[in-house]
Amino acid sequence: MSSGQTKGGNSKVKPFKPRMGKGDFGFTEFIGTAVSYKSSWQAETCGTIDELNTLIGEAFARIESAEIRPVLLNISKDLFVLGTDVATTIMTEKNLPRITTKHVHRIEDWILQYELLLSPIRNFVIPIGPPTVTVLNLARAVCRRAERQMVRFLRDSRKIEKINPLTLAYLNRLGDLLFAMARFVQKQSGTEEIYWSREDAKDFL
């Protein structure tokens, strides 16, 4: 029996056949905008947000902490909204989820909760630790890249007044949250943080 037939012999589902489209020529299409190159800053930002969400999934798979997992799940859901928001260049588009002040304030609340449980830092924290810590630091670095790409997209866009400015605020706060979460997970693991100071650079001066 072929993949496109039922037991009765009637063809119900046609097998998938790849076809040439815009993507084969390096183009993509966003919501409310014309076809654009996949190398555009809008496409770069959307792709990096997807990459970031994948790392959040990796962190969720590695971390068993009951204080961390629900936050990671909420971040992952937010990132789908964020990706939709960045892909939408018409603020009046209806029936589409958008990043709001509620999302940004929730990130800020989480940062405060973790910071209250952490000691102040006076030097740079070296991103070395257990895999549960390093994956959060990697997510933080990718988040900062998405933030830089978002700035470039906002600066280069001719429709900046139609782009939700809270997308940038969300990425900025999220980078801070992932740093705080990495420090919290390191504390939970019982491993000491390693700091960098000017003394470490004395051989280069």
Backbone as JSON Lines, residues from 0, in Angstrom:
{"i":0,"aa":"M","n":[0.86,-1.2,0.0],"ca":[0.0,0.0,0.0],"c":[0.88,1.24,0.0]}
{"i":1,"aa":"S","n":[0.65,2.15,-0.88],"ca":[1.46,3.37,-0.95],"c":[1.08,4.3,0.17]}
{"i":2,"aa":"S","n":[1.98,5.27,0.43],"ca":[1.74,6.21,1.53],"c":[0.58,7.14,1.26]}
{"i":3,"aa":"G","n":[0.14,7.21,0.02],"ca":[-0.95,8.13,-0.33],"c":[-2.29,7.45,-0.45]}
{"i":4,"aa":"Q","n":[-2.4,6.16,-0.02],"ca":[-3.65,5.44,-0.15],"c":[-4.11,4.87,1.19]}
{"i":5,"aa":"T","n":[-5.4,4.72,1.33],"ca":[-5.96,4.06,2.5],"c":[-6.07,2.57,2.21]}
{"i":6,"aa":"K","n":[-6.53,1.79,3.18],"ca":[-6.67,0.35,2.99],"c":[-7.65,0.03,1.88]}
{"i":7,"aa":"G","n":[-8.63,0.89,1.69],"ca":[-9.62,0.65,0.65],"c":[-9.13,0.98,-0.74]}
{"i":8,"aa":"G","n":[-7.94,1.52,-0.82],"ca":[-7.38,1.85,-2.12],"c":[-7.65,3.27,-2.57]}
{"i":9,"aa":"N","n":[-8.44,4.0,-1.8],"ca":[-8.73,5.38,-2.18],"c":[-7.61,6.31,-1.73]}
{"i":10,"aa":"S","n":[-7.21,7.17,-2.61],"ca":[-6.14,8.13,-2.28],"c":[-6.72,9.24,-1.43]}
{"i":11,"aa":"K","n":[-6.24,9.36,-0.2],"ca":[-6.75,10.38,0.72],"c":[-5.73,11.49,0.97]}
{"i":12,"aa":"V","n":[-4.48,11.09,1.14],"ca":[-3.44,12.05,1.46],"c":[-2.35,11.97,0.41]}
{"i":13,"aa":"K","n":[-2.08,13.07,-0.22],"ca":[-1.02,13.09,-1.23],"c":[0.34,13.18,-0.54]}
{"i":14,"aa":"P","n":[1.3,12.39,-1.03],"ca":[2.64,12.47,-0.43],"c":[3.25,13.85,-0.64]}
{"i":15,"aa":"F","n":[4.07,14.26,0.33],"ca":[4.69,15.58,0.25],"c":[5.69,15.63,-0.91]}
{"i":16,"aa":"K","n":[5.59,16.67,-1.69],"ca":[6.53,16.86,-2.8],"c":[7.19,18.23,-2.64]}
{"i":17,"aa":"P","n":[8.5,18.25,-2.43],"ca":[9.19,19.54,-2.32],"c":[8.98,20.36,-3.59]}
{"i":18,"aa":"R","n":[8.8,21.65,-3.4],"ca":[8.66,22.53,-4.57],"c":[9.51,23.76,-4.38]}
{"i":19,"aa":"M","n":[9.91,24.31,-5.48],"ca":[10.75,25.5,-5.44],"c":[9.9,26.7,-5.02]}
{"i":20,"aa":"G","n":[10.43,27.47,-4.09],"ca":[9.72,28.67,-3.64],"c":[10.68,29.82,-3.41]}
{"i":21,"aa":"K","n":[10.17,30.85,-2.72],"ca":[10.99,32.04,-2.47],"c":[12.24,31.69,-1.67]}
{"i":22,"aa":"G","n":[12.09,30.74,-0.73],"ca":[13.22,30.39,0.13],"c":[14.41,29.86,-0.64]}
{"i":23,"aa":"D","n":[14.16,29.21,-1.76],"ca":[15.26,28.67,-2.56],"c":[16.13,29.78,-3.14]}
{"i":24,"aa":"F","n":[15.61,30.98,-3.18],"ca":[16.34,32.11,-3.74],"c":[16.76,33.11,-2.66]}
{"i":25,"aa":"G","n":[16.63,32.69,-1.38],"ca":[17.1,33.53,-0.29],"c":[16.11,34.57,0.19]}
{"i":26,"aa":"F","n":[14.83,34.39,-0.15],"ca":[13.81,35.35,0.28],"c":[12.9,34.73,1.33]}
{"i":27,"aa":"T","n":[12.27,35.58,2.13],"ca":[11.27,35.14,3.09],"c":[10.2,36.21,3.19]}
{"i":28,"aa":"E","n":[9.09,35.87,3.8],"ca":[7.96,36.8,3.87],"c":[7.53,36.97,5.32]}
{"i":29,"aa":"F","n":[7.34,38.21,5.74],"ca":[6.92,38.5,7.09],"c":[5.48,38.96,7.12]}
{"i":30,"aa":"I","n":[4.96,39.16,8.32],"ca":[3.56,39.56,8.47],"c":[3.43,41.06,8.23]}
{"i":31,"aa":"G","n":[2.63,41.42,7.22],"ca":[2.38,42.83,6.97],"c":[3.5,43.56,6.27]}
{"i":32,"aa":"T","n":[4.39,42.84,5.62],"ca":[5.5,43.49,4.93],"c":[5.78,42.78,3.62]}
{"i":33,"aa":"A","n":[6.57,43.39,2.77],"ca":[6.9,42.78,1.49],"c":[7.92,41.65,1.7]}
{"i":34,"aa":"V","n":[8.14,40.9,0.64],"ca":[9.15,39.85,0.68],"c":[10.51,40.48,0.96]}
{"i":35,"aa":"S","n":[11.3,39.8,1.8],"ca":[12.59,40.35,2.21],"c":[13.66,39.27,2.1]}
{"i":36,"aa":"Y","n":[14.91,39.69,2.04],"ca":[16.01,38.73,2.05],"c":[16.1,38.05,3.42]}
{"i":37,"aa":"K","n":[16.52,36.79,3.41],"ca":[16.72,36.07,4.67],"c":[17.9,36.63,5.45]}
{"i":38,"aa":"S","n":[18.72,37.43,4.8],"ca":[19.86,38.05,5.48],"c":[19.5,39.4,6.09]}
{"i":39,"aa":"S","n":[18.22,39.81,6.0],"ca":[17.81,41.08,6.59],"c":[17.92,41.0,8.1]}
{"i":40,"aa":"W","n":[18.01,42.17,8.76],"ca":[18.13,42.18,10.21],"c":[16.86,41.68,10.88]}
{"i":41,"aa":"Q","n":[15.73,41.83,10.22],"ca":[14.49,41.28,10.76],"c":[14.56,39.76,10.77]}
{"i":42,"aa":"A","n":[15.01,39.17,9.67],"ca":[15.15,37.71,9.6],"c":[16.21,37.2,10.57]}
{"i":43,"aa":"E","n":[17.33,37.94,10.68],"ca":[18.39,37.56,11.61],"c":[17.87,37.53,13.05]}
{"i":44,"aa":"T","n":[17.09,38.56,13.4],"ca":[16.56,38.64,14.76],"c":[15.59,37.49,15.04]}
{"i":45,"aa":"C","n":[14.69,37.23,14.08],"ca":[13.74,36.12,14.26],"c":[14.48,34.79,14.41]}
{"i":46,"aa":"G","n":[15.51,34.59,13.6],"ca":[16.28,33.35,13.67],"c":[17.0,33.19,14.99]}
{"i":47,"aa":"T","n":[17.55,34.28,15.51],"ca":[18.27,34.22,16.78],"c":[17.32,33.99,17.94]}
{"i":48,"aa":"I","n":[16.12,34.54,17.87],"ca":[15.11,34.28,18.9],"c":[14.75,32.79,18.9]}
{"i":49,"aa":"D","n":[14.65,32.2,17.73],"ca":[14.4,30.76,17.63],"c":[15.56,29.97,18.23]}
{"i":50,"aa":"E","n":[16.78,30.39,17.93],"ca":[17.97,29.75,18.5],"c":[17.96,29.85,20.03]}
{"i":51,"aa":"L","n":[17.6,31.02,20.52],"ca":[17.52,31.24,21.96],"c":[16.49,30.32,22.6]}
{"i":52,"aa":"N","n":[15.34,30.17,21.95],"ca":[14.29,29.33,22.5],"c":[14.74,27.87,22.55]}
{"i":53,"aa":"T","n":[15.53,27.46,21.58],"ca":[16.07,26.1,21.59],"c":[16.99,25.89,22.78]}
{"i":54,"aa":"L","n":[17.79,26.9,23.11],"ca":[18.67,26.81,24.27],"c":[17.87,26.8,25.57]}
{"i":55,"aa":"I","n":[16.77,27.53,25.6],"ca":[15.9,27.48,26.77],"c":[15.37,26.06,26.94]}
{"i":56,"aa":"G","n":[15.03,25.4,25.83],"ca":[14.6,24.02,25.88],"c":[15.69,23.1,26.4]}
{"i":57,"aa":"E","n":[16.94,23.35,25.99],"ca":[18.07,22.57,26.47],"c":[18.25,22.77,27.97]}
{"i":58,"aa":"A","n":[18.11,24.01,28.43],"ca":[18.22,24.29,29.86],"c":[17.11,23.59,30.63]}
{"i":59,"aa":"F","n":[15.91,23.59,30.08],"ca":[14.77,22.93,30.74],"c":[15.03,21.43,30.87]}
{"i":60,"aa":"A","n":[15.67,20.84,29.87],"ca":[15.96,19.41,29.89],"c":[17.03,19.07,30.93]}
{"i":61,"aa":"R","n":[17.95,20.0,31.18],"ca":[19.07,19.74,32.08],"c":[18.77,20.08,33.54]}
{"i":62,"aa":"I","n":[17.98,21.12,33.75],"ca":[17.78,21.65,35.1],"c":[16.55,21.02,35.74]}
{"i":63,"aa":"E","n":[16.71,20.5,36.95],"ca":[15.6,19.86,37.67],"c":[15.01,20.75,38.75]}
{"i":64,"aa":"S","n":[15.57,21.92,38.95],"ca":[15.13,22.81,40.02],"c":[13.68,23.24,39.83]}
{"i":65,"aa":"A","n":[12.89,23.07,40.89],"ca":[11.48,23.46,40.85],"c":[11.31,24.97,40.79]}
{"i":66,"aa":"E","n":[12.35,25.72,41.19],"ca":[12.28,27.18,41.12],"c":[12.6,27.7,39.73]}
{"i":67,"aa":"I","n":[13.27,26.89,38.92],"ca":[13.74,27.33,37.62],"c":[12.85,26.85,36.47]}
{"i":68,"aa":"R","n":[12.41,25.61,36.52],"ca":[11.7,25.02,35.38],"c":[10.43,25.78,34.98]}
{"i":69,"aa":"P","n":[9.56,26.19,35.92],"ca":[8.37,26.94,35.5],"c":[8.72,28.28,34.82]}
{"i":70,"aa":"V","n":[9.8,28.9,35.29],"ca":[10.23,30.17,34.68],"c":[10.71,29.93,33.25]}
{"i":71,"aa":"L","n":[11.49,28.87,33.05],"ca":[11.98,28.55,31.71],"c":[10.83,28.27,30.76]}
{"i":72,"aa":"L","n":[9.82,27.56,31.24],"ca":[8.66,27.25,30.4],"c":[7.93,28.52,29.99]}
{"i":73,"aa":"N","n":[7.78,29.45,30.93],"ca":[7.12,30.72,30.61],"c":[7.95,31.54,29.63]}
{"i":74,"aa":"I","n":[9.27,31.53,29.8],"ca":[10.14,32.25,28.87],"c":[9.99,31.68,27.47]}
{"i":75,"aa":"S","n":[9.96,30.35,27.36],"ca":[9.82,29.72,26.06],"c":[8.53,30.14,25.37]}
{"i":76,"aa":"K","n":[7.45,30.19,26.13],"ca":[6.17,30.62,25.56],"c":[6.25,32.1,25.14]}
{"i":77,"aa":"D","n":[6.89,32.91,25.98],"ca":[7.05,34.33,25.64],"c":[7.83,34.51,24.34]}
{"i":78,"aa":"L","n":[8.85,33.66,24.14],"ca":[9.7,33.81,22.96],"c":[8.95,33.53,21.67]}
{"i":79,"aa":"F","n":[7.93,32.67,21.73],"ca":[7.08,32.48,20.56],"c":[6.3,33.76,20.25]}
{"i":80,"aa":"V","n":[5.81,34.4,21.3],"ca":[5.13,35.69,21.12],"c":[6.1,36.73,20.59]}
{"i":81,"aa":"L","n":[7.29,36.76,21.15],"ca":[8.31,37.72,20.72],"c":[8.66,37.52,19.25]}
{"i":82,"aa":"G","n":[8.83,36.26,18.83],"ca":[9.14,35.99,17.43],"c":[8.04,36.46,16.5]}
{"i":83,"aa":"T","n":[6.8,36.23,16.9],"ca":[5.67,36.72,16.11],"c":[5.68,38.24,16.04]}
{"i":84,"aa":"D","n":[5.97,38.86,17.17],"ca":[5.99,40.32,17.26],"c":[7.06,40.91,16.34]}
{"i":85,"aa":"V","n":[8.26,40.33,16.36],"ca":[9.34,40.85,15.52],"c":[9.03,40.63,14.04]}
{"i":86,"aa":"A","n":[8.3,39.56,13.73],"ca":[7.95,39.27,12.35],"c":[6.78,40.1,11.85]}
{"i":87,"aa":"T","n":[6.18,40.9,12.74],"ca":[5.02,41.71,12.39],"c":[5.4,43.18,12.36]}
{"i":88,"aa":"T","n":[5.28,43.8,11.22],"ca":[5.68,45.21,11.1],"c":[4.49,46.15,11.02]}
{"i":89,"aa":"I","n":[3.31,45.64,11.34],"ca":[2.12,46.5,11.37],"c":[1.51,46.4,12.76]}
{"i":90,"aa":"M","n":[1.63,47.46,13.53],"ca":[1.17,47.44,14.91],"c":[-0.34,47.28,15.03]}
{"i":91,"aa":"T","n":[-1.07,47.62,13.96],"ca":[-2.53,47.52,14.01],"c":[-3.03,46.13,13.61]}
{"i":92,"aa":"E","n":[-2.11,45.22,13.29],"ca":[-2.5,43.86,12.91],"c":[-3.29,43.23,14.07]}
{"i":93,"aa":"K","n":[-4.47,42.72,13.77],"ca":[-5.34,42.18,14.81],"c":[-5.14,40.67,14.97]}
{"i":94,"aa":"N","n":[-5.56,40.19,16.13],"ca":[-5.55,38.77,16.43],"c":[-4.16,38.15,16.41]}
{"i":95,"aa":"L","n":[-3.15,38.95,16.71],"ca":[-1.8,38.45,16.82],"c":[-1.27,38.76,18.22]}
{"i":96,"aa":"P","n":[-0.6,37.8,18.84],"ca":[-0.04,38.07,20.17],"c":[1.1,39.07,20.1]}
{"i":97,"aa":"R","n":[1.18,39.95,21.07],"ca":[2.23,40.97,21.1],"c":[2.86,41.01,22.48]}
{"i":98,"aa":"I","n":[4.12,41.41,22.54],"ca":[4.79,41.64,23.82],"c":[4.21,42.9,24.44]}
{"i":99,"aa":"T","n":[3.85,42.82,25.72],"ca":[3.26,43.96,26.41],"c":[4.1,44.27,27.65]}
{"i":100,"aa":"T","n":[3.73,45.34,28.34],"ca":[4.42,45.7,29.58],"c":[4.28,44.59,30.62]}
{"i":101,"aa":"K","n":[3.21,43.8,30.54],"ca":[3.01,42.69,31.47],"c":[4.17,41.7,31.36]}
{"i":102,"aa":"H","n":[4.58,41.39,30.14],"ca":[5.69,40.45,29.93],"c":[7.0,41.01,30.48]}
{"i":103,"aa":"V","n":[7.24,42.3,30.21],"ca":[8.48,42.93,30.67],"c":[8.52,42.99,32.19]}
{"i":104,"aa":"H","n":[7.42,43.38,32.82],"ca":[7.37,43.49,34.28],"c":[7.51,42.13,34.96]}
{"i":105,"aa":"R","n":[7.0,41.09,34.31],"ca":[7.14,39.75,34.89],"c":[8.61,39.34,34.91]}
{"i":106,"aa":"I","n":[9.35,39.67,33.85],"ca":[10.79,39.4,33.81],"c":[11.48,40.15,34.94]}
{"i":107,"aa":"E","n":[11.12,41.41,35.13],"ca":[11.72,42.23,36.18],"c":[11.44,41.64,37.57]}
{"i":108,"aa":"D","n":[10.24,41.14,37.77],"ca":[9.89,40.52,39.06],"c":[10.74,39.28,39.32]}
{"i":109,"aa":"W","n":[10.94,38.48,38.29],"ca":[11.77,37.28,38.44],"c":[13.22,37.66,38.77]}
{"i":110,"aa":"I","n":[13.73,38.68,38.1],"ca":[15.1,39.13,38.38],"c":[15.24,39.49,39.86]}
{"i":111,"aa":"L","n":[14.28,40.26,40.36],"ca":[14.31,40.68,41.76],"c":[14.27,39.48,42.7]}
{"i":112,"aa":"Q","n":[13.44,38.5,42.4],"ca":[13.33,37.32,43.25],"c":[14.68,36.59,43.37]}
{"i":113,"aa":"Y","n":[15.38,36.45,42.23],"ca":[16.67,35.76,42.26],"c":[17.74,36.61,42.93]}
{"i":114,"aa":"E","n":[17.73,37.89,42.63],"ca":[18.76,38.78,43.2],"c":[18.7,38.8,44.72]}
{"i":115,"aa":"L","n":[17.5,38.69,45.27],"ca":[17.36,38.68,46.73],"c":[18.01,37.46,47.37]}
{"i":116,"aa":"L","n":[18.2,36.42,46.58],"ca":[18.79,35.18,47.09],"c":[20.29,35.07,46.79]}
{"i":117,"aa":"L","n":[20.84,36.08,46.11],"ca":[22.23,36.04,45.69],"c":[23.05,37.11,46.38]}
{"i":118,"aa":"S","n":[24.32,36.83,46.57],"ca":[25.22,37.83,47.15],"c":[25.62,38.84,46.08]}
{"i":119,"aa":"P","n":[25.87,40.09,46.47],"ca":[26.3,41.1,45.5],"c":[27.63,40.7,44.84]}
{"i":120,"aa":"I","n":[27.83,41.11,43.6],"ca":[29.09,40.82,42.92],"c":[29.83,42.13,42.65]}
{"i":121,"aa":"R","n":[31.14,42.1,42.81],"ca":[31.96,43.29,42.6],"c":[32.96,43.1,41.47]}
{"i":122,"aa":"N","n":[32.99,41.9,40.91],"ca":[33.87,41.61,39.79],"c":[33.09,40.81,38.74]}
{"i":123,"aa":"F","n":[33.67,40.66,37.58],"ca":[33.03,39.88,36.53],"c":[32.99,38.4,36.93]}
{"i":124,"aa":"V","n":[31.87,37.75,36.63],"ca":[31.73,36.32,36.89],"c":[32.16,35.56,35.65]}
{"i":125,"aa":"I","n":[33.13,34.67,35.79],"ca":[33.59,33.87,34.66],"c":[32.54,32.78,34.4]}
{"i":126,"aa":"P","n":[32.09,32.63,33.14],"ca":[31.0,31.68,32.85],"c":[31.46,30.24,32.81]}
{"i":127,"aa":"I","n":[31.97,29.77,33.94],"ca":[32.42,28.39,34.08],"c":[31.66,27.75,35.23]}
{"i":128,"aa":"G","n":[31.19,26.54,35.01],"ca":[30.45,25.84,36.06],"c":[29.87,24.56,35.51]}
{"i":129,"aa":"P","n":[28.92,23.96,36.23],"ca":[28.26,22.75,35.75],"c":[27.5,23.02,34.46]}
{"i":130,"aa":"P","n":[27.16,21.97,33.69],"ca":[26.41,22.17,32.44],"c":[25.1,22.94,32.62]}
{"i":131,"aa":"T","n":[24.47,22.78,33.77],"ca":[23.22,23.51,34.03],"c":[23.45,25.02,34.09]}
{"i":132,"aa":"V","n":[24.67,25.4,34.47],"ca":[25.02,26.82,34.54],"c":[25.49,27.33,33.18]}
{"i":133,"aa":"T","n":[26.33,26.56,32.53],"ca":[26.89,27.02,31.25],"c":[25.82,27.14,30.17]}
{"i":134,"aa":"V","n":[24.78,26.28,30.21],"ca":[23.74,26.39,29.2],"c":[22.94,27.68,29.39]}
{"i":135,"aa":"L","n":[22.76,28.11,30.63],"ca":[22.08,29.38,30.88],"c":[22.94,30.56,30.46]}
{"i":136,"aa":"N","n":[24.25,30.44,30.68],"ca":[25.14,31.51,30.22],"c":[25.2,31.58,28.7]}
{"i":137,"aa":"L","n":[25.13,30.42,28.04],"ca":[25.09,30.42,26.58],"c":[23.8,31.07,26.08]}
{"i":138,"aa":"A","n":[22.68,30.75,26.75],"ca":[21.4,31.38,26.39],"c":[21.47,32.89,26.6]}
{"i":139,"aa":"R","n":[22.14,33.31,27.67],"ca":[22.3,34.75,27.92],"c":[23.07,35.42,26.78]}
{"i":140,"aa":"A","n":[24.15,34.78,26.33],"ca":[24.97,35.35,25.25],"c":[24.17,35.43,23.95]}
{"i":141,"aa":"V","n":[23.39,34.41,23.66],"ca":[22.56,34.42,22.44],"c":[21.47,35.48,22.56]}
{"i":142,"aa":"C","n":[20.93,35.65,23.76],"ca":[19.92,36.69,24.0],"c":[20.5,38.07,23.71]}
{"i":143,"aa":"R","n":[21.73,38.3,24.14],"ca":[22.38,39.59,23.88],"c":[22.6,39.8,22.38]}
{"i":144,"aa":"R","n":[22.89,38.72,21.67],"ca":[23.05,38.84,20.21],"c":[21.72,39.22,19.57]}
{"i":145,"aa":"A","n":[20.63,38.58,20.02],"ca":[19.31,38.93,19.51],"c":[18.98,40.39,19.8]}
{"i":146,"aa":"E","n":[19.39,40.84,20.97],"ca":[19.15,42.23,21.35],"c":[19.9,43.19,20.41]}
{"i":147,"aa":"R","n":[21.17,42.86,20.11],"ca":[21.95,43.72,19.2],"c":[21.34,43.72,17.8]}
{"i":148,"aa":"Q","n":[20.87,42.56,17.36],"ca":[20.25,42.48,16.04],"c":[18.95,43.27,16.0]}
{"i":149,"aa":"M","n":[18.22,43.24,17.12],"ca":[16.97,43.99,17.19],"c":[17.24,45.49,17.09]}
{"i":150,"aa":"V","n":[18.31,45.95,17.74],"ca":[18.68,47.36,17.65],"c":[18.99,47.72,16.2]}
{"i":151,"aa":"R","n":[19.74,46.87,15.52],"ca":[20.07,47.13,14.11],"c":[18.82,47.15,13.24]}
{"i":152,"aa":"F","n":[17.89,46.23,13.5],"ca":[16.63,46.2,12.76],"c":[15.84,47.48,12.98]}
{"i":153,"aa":"L","n":[15.77,47.93,14.23],"ca":[15.05,49.17,14.54],"c":[15.69,50.37,13.88]}
{"i":154,"aa":"R","n":[17.04,50.41,13.87],"ca":[17.75,51.55,13.29],"c":[17.62,51.59,11.76]}
{"i":155,"aa":"D","n":[17.62,50.42,11.15],"ca":[17.61,50.36,9.69],"c":[16.21,50.36,9.1]}
{"i":156,"aa":"S","n":[15.19,50.15,9.94],"ca":[13.83,50.04,9.41],"c":[13.24,51.4,9.06]}
{"i":157,"aa":"R","n":[12.55,51.42,7.95],"ca":[11.84,52.64,7.54],"c":[10.46,52.72,8.2]}
{"i":158,"aa":"K","n":[10.07,51.67,8.89],"ca":[8.75,51.63,9.51],"c":[8.89,51.51,11.02]}
{"i":159,"aa":"I","n":[9.89,52.2,11.57],"ca":[10.2,52.05,12.99],"c":[9.01,52.39,13.89]}
{"i":160,"aa":"E","n":[8.16,53.32,13.43],"ca":[7.02,53.69,14.26],"c":[5.98,52.58,14.32]}
{"i":161,"aa":"K","n":[6.11,51.59,13.45],"ca":[5.15,50.48,13.43],"c":[5.67,49.24,14.14]}
{"i":162,"aa":"I","n":[6.88,49.3,14.67],"ca":[7.48,48.17,15.35],"c":[7.3,48.33,16.86]}
{"i":163,"aa":"N","n":[6.91,47.28,17.5],"ca":[6.66,47.31,18.94],"c":[7.97,47.54,19.7]}
{"i":164,"aa":"P","n":[8.15,48.69,20.35],"ca":[9.41,48.97,21.06],"c":[9.64,48.08,22.27]}
{"i":165,"aa":"L","n":[8.59,47.43,22.77],"ca":[8.73,46.58,23.94],"c":[9.49,45.29,23.62]}
{"i":166,"aa":"T","n":[9.63,44.97,22.34],"ca":[10.41,43.78,21.98],"c":[11.87,43.95,22.42]}
{"i":167,"aa":"L","n":[12.4,45.13,22.25],"ca":[13.78,45.39,22.65],"c":[13.91,45.4,24.17]}
{"i":168,"aa":"A","n":[12.95,46.02,24.85],"ca":[12.97,46.04,26.32],"c":[12.91,44.62,26.88]}
{"i":169,"aa":"Y","n":[12.1,43.77,26.26],"ca":[11.98,42.38,26.74],"c":[13.32,41.66,26.61]}
{"i":170,"aa":"L","n":[13.97,41.77,25.47],"ca":[15.26,41.1,25.28],"c":[16.3,41.62,26.25]}
{"i":171,"aa":"N","n":[16.3,42.91,26.5],"ca":[17.27,43.5,27.42],"c":[17.08,42.94,28.84]}
{"i":172,"aa":"R","n":[15.85,42.89,29.3],"ca":[15.57,42.36,30.63],"c":[15.84,40.86,30.7]}
{"i":173,"aa":"L","n":[15.52,40.15,29.61],"ca":[15.71,38.71,29.61],"c":[17.19,38.34,29.76]}
{"i":174,"aa":"G","n":[18.07,39.11,29.13],"ca":[19.5,38.86,29.29],"c":[19.92,38.97,30.75]}
{"i":175,"aa":"D","n":[19.38,39.97,31.44],"ca":[19.67,40.13,32.88],"c":[19.12,38.96,33.68]}
{"i":176,"aa":"L","n":[17.92,38.5,33.33],"ca":[17.3,37.39,34.05],"c":[18.11,36.11,33.89]}
{"i":177,"aa":"L","n":[18.56,35.82,32.67],"ca":[19.32,34.59,32.44],"c":[20.64,34.6,33.21]}
{"i":178,"aa":"F","n":[21.24,35.78,33.35],"ca":[22.46,35.9,34.15],"c":[22.18,35.59,35.62]}
{"i":179,"aa":"A","n":[21.07,36.16,36.13],"ca":[20.69,35.91,37.53],"c":[20.34,34.44,37.75]}
{"i":180,"aa":"M","n":[19.67,33.83,36.78],"ca":[19.3,32.42,36.89],"c":[20.54,31.53,36.9]}
{"i":181,"aa":"A","n":[21.53,31.86,36.06],"ca":[22.78,31.09,36.02],"c":[23.48,31.15,37.37]}
{"i":182,"aa":"R","n":[23.51,32.33,37.99],"ca":[24.13,32.47,39.3],"c":[23.35,31.68,40.35]}
{"i":183,"aa":"F","n":[22.03,31.71,40.27],"ca":[21.2,30.99,41.23],"c":[21.41,29.48,41.11]}
{"i":184,"aa":"V","n":[21.46,28.98,39.87],"ca":[21.67,27.54,39.66],"c":[23.05,27.13,40.14]}
{"i":185,"aa":"Q","n":[24.04,28.02,39.95],"ca":[25.38,27.7,40.44],"c":[25.37,27.61,41.97]}
{"i":186,"aa":"K","n":[24.65,28.5,42.6],"ca":[24.54,28.46,44.06],"c":[23.86,27.17,44.51]}
{"i":187,"aa":"Q","n":[22.79,26.79,43.82],"ca":[22.09,25.55,44.15],"c":[22.97,24.32,43.98]}
{"i":188,"aa":"S","n":[23.88,24.38,43.01],"ca":[24.73,23.22,42.72],"c":[25.83,23.04,43.77]}
{"i":189,"aa":"G","n":[26.06,24.08,44.58],"ca":[27.08,24.0,45.61],"c":[28.48,24.28,45.1]}
{"i":190,"aa":"T","n":[28.6,24.76,43.87],"ca":[29.91,25.11,43.32],"c":[30.15,26.62,43.46]}
{"i":191,"aa":"E","n":[31.37,27.0,43.71],"ca":[31.72,28.4,43.91],"c":[31.81,29.14,42.58]}
{"i":192,"aa":"E","n":[31.38,30.39,42.59],"ca":[31.58,31.24,41.42],"c":[33.05,31.6,41.29]}
{"i":193,"aa":"I","n":[33.5,31.74,40.05],"ca":[34.87,32.16,39.78],"c":[34.8,33.58,39.24]}
{"i":194,"aa":"Y","n":[35.59,34.47,39.83],"ca":[35.55,35.88,39.44],"c":[36.81,36.28,38.67]}
{"i":195,"aa":"W","n":[36.63,37.26,37.82],"ca":[37.75,37.85,37.1],"c":[37.99,39.24,37.67]}
{"i":196,"aa":"S","n":[39.25,39.59,37.88],"ca":[39.59,40.92,38.37],"c":[40.8,41.44,37.61]}
{"i":197,"aa":"R","n":[41.16,42.66,37.87],"ca":[42.32,43.26,37.19],"c":[43.61,42.5,37.52]}
{"i":198,"aa":"E","n":[43.63,41.84,38.65],"ca":[44.82,41.05,39.0],"c":[45.07,39.95,37.98]}
{"i":199,"aa":"D","n":[43.98,39.43,37.4],"ca":[44.12,38.38,36.4],"c":[44.72,38.9,35.09]}
{"i":200,"aa":"A","n":[44.71,40.21,34.93],"ca":[45.22,40.79,33.68],"c":[46.59,41.43,33.87]}
{"i":201,"aa":"K","n":[47.2,41.28,35.04],"ca":[48.44,41.99,35.3],"c":[49.57,41.57,34.35]}
{"i":202,"aa":"D","n":[49.54,40.33,33.87],"ca":[50.58,39.88,32.95],"c":[50.46,40.53,31.57]}
{"i":203,"aa":"F","n":[49.31,41.16,31.31],"ca":[49.09,41.79,30.0],"c":[49.33,43.29,30.04]}
{"i":204,"aa":"L","n":[49.59,43.82,31.22],"ca":[49.77,45.29,31.37],"c":[51.24,45.65,31.27]}
